[in-house]
PDB file of C-alpha atoms and ligand atoms in Angstrom:
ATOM      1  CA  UNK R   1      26.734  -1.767   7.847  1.00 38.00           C
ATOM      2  CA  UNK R   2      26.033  -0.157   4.283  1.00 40.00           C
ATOM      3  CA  UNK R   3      28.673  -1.984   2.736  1.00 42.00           C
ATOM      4  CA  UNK R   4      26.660  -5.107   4.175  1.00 43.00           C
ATOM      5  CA  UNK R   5      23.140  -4.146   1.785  1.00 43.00           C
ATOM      6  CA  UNK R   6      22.805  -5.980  -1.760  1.00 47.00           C
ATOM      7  CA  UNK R   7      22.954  -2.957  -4.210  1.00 43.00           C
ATOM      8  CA  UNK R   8      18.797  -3.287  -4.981  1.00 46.00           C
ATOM      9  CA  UNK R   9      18.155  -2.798  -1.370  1.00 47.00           C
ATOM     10  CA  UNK R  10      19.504   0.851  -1.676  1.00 43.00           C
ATOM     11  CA  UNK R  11      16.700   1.369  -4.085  1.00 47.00           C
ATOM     12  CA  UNK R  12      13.747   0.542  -1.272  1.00 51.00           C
ATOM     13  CA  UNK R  13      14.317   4.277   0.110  1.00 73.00           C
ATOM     14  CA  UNK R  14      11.768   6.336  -2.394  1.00 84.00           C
ATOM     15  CA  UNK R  15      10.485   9.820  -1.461  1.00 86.00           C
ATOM     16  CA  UNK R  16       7.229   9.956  -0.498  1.00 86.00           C
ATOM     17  CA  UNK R  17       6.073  12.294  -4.023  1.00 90.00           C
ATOM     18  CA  UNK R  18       7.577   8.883  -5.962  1.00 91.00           C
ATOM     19  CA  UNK R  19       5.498   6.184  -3.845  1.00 91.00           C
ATOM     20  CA  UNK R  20       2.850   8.900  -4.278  1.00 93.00           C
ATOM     21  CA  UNK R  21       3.256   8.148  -8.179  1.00 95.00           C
ATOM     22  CA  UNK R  22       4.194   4.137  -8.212  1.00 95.00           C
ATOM     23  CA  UNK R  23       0.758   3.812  -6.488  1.00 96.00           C
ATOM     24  CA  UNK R  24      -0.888   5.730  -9.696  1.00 96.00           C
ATOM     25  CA  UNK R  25       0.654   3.474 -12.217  1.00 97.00           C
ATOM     26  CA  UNK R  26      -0.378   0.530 -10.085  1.00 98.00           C
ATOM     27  CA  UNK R  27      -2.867  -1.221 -12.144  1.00 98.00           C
ATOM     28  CA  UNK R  28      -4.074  -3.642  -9.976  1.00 98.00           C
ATOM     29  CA  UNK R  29      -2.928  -6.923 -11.439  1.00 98.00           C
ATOM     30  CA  UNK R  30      -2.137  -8.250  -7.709  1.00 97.00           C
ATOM     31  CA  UNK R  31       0.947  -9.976  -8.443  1.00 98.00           C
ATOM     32  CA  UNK R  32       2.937  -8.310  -6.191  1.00 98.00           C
ATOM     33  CA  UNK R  33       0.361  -9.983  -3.155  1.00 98.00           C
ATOM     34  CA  UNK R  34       0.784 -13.543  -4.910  1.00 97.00           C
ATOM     35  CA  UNK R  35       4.419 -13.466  -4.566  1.00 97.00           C
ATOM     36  CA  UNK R  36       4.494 -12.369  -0.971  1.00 98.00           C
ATOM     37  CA  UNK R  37       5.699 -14.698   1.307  1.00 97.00           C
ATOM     38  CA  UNK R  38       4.178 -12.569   4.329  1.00 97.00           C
ATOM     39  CA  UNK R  39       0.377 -12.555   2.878  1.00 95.00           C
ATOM     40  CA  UNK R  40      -1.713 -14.223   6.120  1.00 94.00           C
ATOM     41  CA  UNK R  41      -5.821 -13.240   5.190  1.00 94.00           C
ATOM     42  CA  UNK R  42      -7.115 -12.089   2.549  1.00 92.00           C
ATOM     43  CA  UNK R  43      -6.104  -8.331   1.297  1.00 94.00           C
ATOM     44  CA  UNK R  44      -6.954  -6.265  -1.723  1.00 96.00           C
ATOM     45  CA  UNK R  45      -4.279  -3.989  -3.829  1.00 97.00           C
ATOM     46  CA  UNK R  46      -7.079  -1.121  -3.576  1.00 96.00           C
ATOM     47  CA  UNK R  47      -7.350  -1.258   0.506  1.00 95.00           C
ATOM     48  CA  UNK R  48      -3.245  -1.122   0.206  1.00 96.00           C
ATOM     49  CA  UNK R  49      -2.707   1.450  -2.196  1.00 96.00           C
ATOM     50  CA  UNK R  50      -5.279   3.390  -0.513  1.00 95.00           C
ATOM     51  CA  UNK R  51      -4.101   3.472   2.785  1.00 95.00           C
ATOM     52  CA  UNK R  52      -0.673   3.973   2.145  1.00 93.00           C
ATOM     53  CA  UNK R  53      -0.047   7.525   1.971  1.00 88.00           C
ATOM     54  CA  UNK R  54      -3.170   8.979   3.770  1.00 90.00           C
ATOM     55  CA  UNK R  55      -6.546   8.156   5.658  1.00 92.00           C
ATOM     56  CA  UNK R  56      -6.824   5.722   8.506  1.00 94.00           C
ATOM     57  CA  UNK R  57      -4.651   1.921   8.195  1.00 95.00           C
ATOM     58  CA  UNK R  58      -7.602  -0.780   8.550  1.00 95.00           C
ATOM     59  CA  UNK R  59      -6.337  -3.627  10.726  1.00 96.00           C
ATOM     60  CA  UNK R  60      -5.846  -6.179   8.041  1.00 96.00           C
ATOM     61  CA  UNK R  61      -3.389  -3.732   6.389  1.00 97.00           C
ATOM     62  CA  UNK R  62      -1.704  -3.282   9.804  1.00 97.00           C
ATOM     63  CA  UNK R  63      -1.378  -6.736  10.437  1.00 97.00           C
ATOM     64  CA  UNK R  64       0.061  -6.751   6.982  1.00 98.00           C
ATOM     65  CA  UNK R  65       2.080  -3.734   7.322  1.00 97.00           C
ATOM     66  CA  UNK R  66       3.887  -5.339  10.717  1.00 97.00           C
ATOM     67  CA  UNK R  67       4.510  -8.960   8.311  1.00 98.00           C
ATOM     68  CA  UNK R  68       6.523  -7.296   6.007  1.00 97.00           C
ATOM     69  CA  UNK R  69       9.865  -8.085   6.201  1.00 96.00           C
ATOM     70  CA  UNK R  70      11.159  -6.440   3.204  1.00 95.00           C
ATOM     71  CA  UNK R  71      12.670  -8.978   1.468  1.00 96.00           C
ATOM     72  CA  UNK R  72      11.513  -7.641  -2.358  1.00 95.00           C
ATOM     73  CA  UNK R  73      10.002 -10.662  -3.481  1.00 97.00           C
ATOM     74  CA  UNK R  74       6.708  -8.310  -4.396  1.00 97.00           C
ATOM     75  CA  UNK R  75       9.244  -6.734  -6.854  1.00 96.00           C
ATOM     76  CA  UNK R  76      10.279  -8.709  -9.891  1.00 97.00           C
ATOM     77  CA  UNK R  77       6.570  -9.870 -10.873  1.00 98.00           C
ATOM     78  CA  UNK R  78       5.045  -6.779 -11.143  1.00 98.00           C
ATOM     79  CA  UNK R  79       4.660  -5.743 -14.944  1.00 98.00           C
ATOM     80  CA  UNK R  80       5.154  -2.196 -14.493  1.00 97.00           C
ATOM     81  CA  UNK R  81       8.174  -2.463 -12.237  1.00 96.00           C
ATOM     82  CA  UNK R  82       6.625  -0.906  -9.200  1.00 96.00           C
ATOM     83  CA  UNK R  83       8.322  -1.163  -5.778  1.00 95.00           C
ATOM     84  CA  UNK R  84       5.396  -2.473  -3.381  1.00 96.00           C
ATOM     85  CA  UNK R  85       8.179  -3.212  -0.820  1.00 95.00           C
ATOM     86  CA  UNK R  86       9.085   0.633  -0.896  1.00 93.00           C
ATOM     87  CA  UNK R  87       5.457   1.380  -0.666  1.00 95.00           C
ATOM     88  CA  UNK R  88       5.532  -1.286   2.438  1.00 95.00           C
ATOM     89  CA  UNK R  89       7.855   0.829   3.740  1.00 93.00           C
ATOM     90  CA  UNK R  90       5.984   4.099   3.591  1.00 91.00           C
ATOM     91  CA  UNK R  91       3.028   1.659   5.161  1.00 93.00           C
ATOM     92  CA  UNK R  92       5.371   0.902   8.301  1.00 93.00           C
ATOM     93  CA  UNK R  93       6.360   4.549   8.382  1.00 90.00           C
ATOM     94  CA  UNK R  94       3.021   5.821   8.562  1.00 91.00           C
ATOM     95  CA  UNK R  95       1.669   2.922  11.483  1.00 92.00           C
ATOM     96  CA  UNK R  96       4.495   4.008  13.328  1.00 90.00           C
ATOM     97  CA  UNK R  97       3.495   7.416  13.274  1.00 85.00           C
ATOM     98  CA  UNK R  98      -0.295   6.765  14.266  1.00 82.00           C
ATOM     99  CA  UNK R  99       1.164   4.439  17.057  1.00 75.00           C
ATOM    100  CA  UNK R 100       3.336   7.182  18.204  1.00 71.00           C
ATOM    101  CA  UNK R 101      -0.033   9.998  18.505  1.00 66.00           C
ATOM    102  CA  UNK R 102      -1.700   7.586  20.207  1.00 62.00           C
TER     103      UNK R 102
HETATM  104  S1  SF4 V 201       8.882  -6.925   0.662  1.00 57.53           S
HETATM  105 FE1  SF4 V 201       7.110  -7.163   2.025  1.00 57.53          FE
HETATM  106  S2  SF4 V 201       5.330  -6.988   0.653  1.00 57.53           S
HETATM  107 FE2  SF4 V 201       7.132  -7.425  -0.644  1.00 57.53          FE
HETATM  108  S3  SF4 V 201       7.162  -9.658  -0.835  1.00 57.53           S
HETATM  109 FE3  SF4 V 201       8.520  -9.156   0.878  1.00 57.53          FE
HETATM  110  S4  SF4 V 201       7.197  -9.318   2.682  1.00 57.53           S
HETATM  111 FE4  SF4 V 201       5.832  -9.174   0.882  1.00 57.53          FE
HETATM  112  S1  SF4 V 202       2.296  -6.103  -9.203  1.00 57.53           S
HETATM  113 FE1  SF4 V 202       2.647  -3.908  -9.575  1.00 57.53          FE
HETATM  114  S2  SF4 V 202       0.918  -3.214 -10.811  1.00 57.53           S
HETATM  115 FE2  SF4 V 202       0.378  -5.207  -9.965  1.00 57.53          FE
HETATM  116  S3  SF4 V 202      -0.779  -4.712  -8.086  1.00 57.53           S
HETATM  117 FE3  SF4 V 202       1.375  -5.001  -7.488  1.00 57.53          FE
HETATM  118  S4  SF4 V 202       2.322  -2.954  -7.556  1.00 57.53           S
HETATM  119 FE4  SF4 V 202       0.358  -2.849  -8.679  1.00 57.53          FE
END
């Protein structure tokens, strides 16, 4: 099944410290949210990066969260070369885990 993933994809798994510090450098520019294919309402980069690693996940960001699909288009167009998909990932992580202490 590994031999199956396209070399980038290995790259999605971060550690939670480095999606701690992609969200830092973030500056905001959005262009990770115009190249999404999944993007349904409206949805800031400060209610993402902000719920990602802590507080509570606002429904927007949930709905968002469940859209996902990882495909790493939200990749290539940011100027920094952040990974939003890896921070996507953390975001599924984490609504799993409130799902599961509910
Ligand atoms: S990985 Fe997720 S957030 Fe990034 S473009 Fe694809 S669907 Fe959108
Ligand atoms: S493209 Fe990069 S810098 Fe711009 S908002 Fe998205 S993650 Fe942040």
């Amino acid at each position: 099944m590994l031999r199956m993933l396209k070399p980038n994809a290995i790259t999605l798994h971060k550690t939670r410290p480095q999606v701690g510090q992609e969200i830092q450098a973030c500056i905001g520019c959005n262009e990770c949210l115009l190249a999404c294919p999944a993007v349904a309402e409206p949805i800031t980069i400060d209610m993402l990066n902000r719920e990602t690693l802590t507080g509570p996940i606002s429904e927007p960001v949930a709905r968002f969260t469940r859209a996902c699909y990882q495909c790493g288009a939200c990749v290539a167009p940011c100027p920094v070369g952040l990974h939003r998909d890896a921070m996507m990932l953390w975001l599924k992580v984490r609504l799993l885990s409130s799902m599961e202490e509910m």
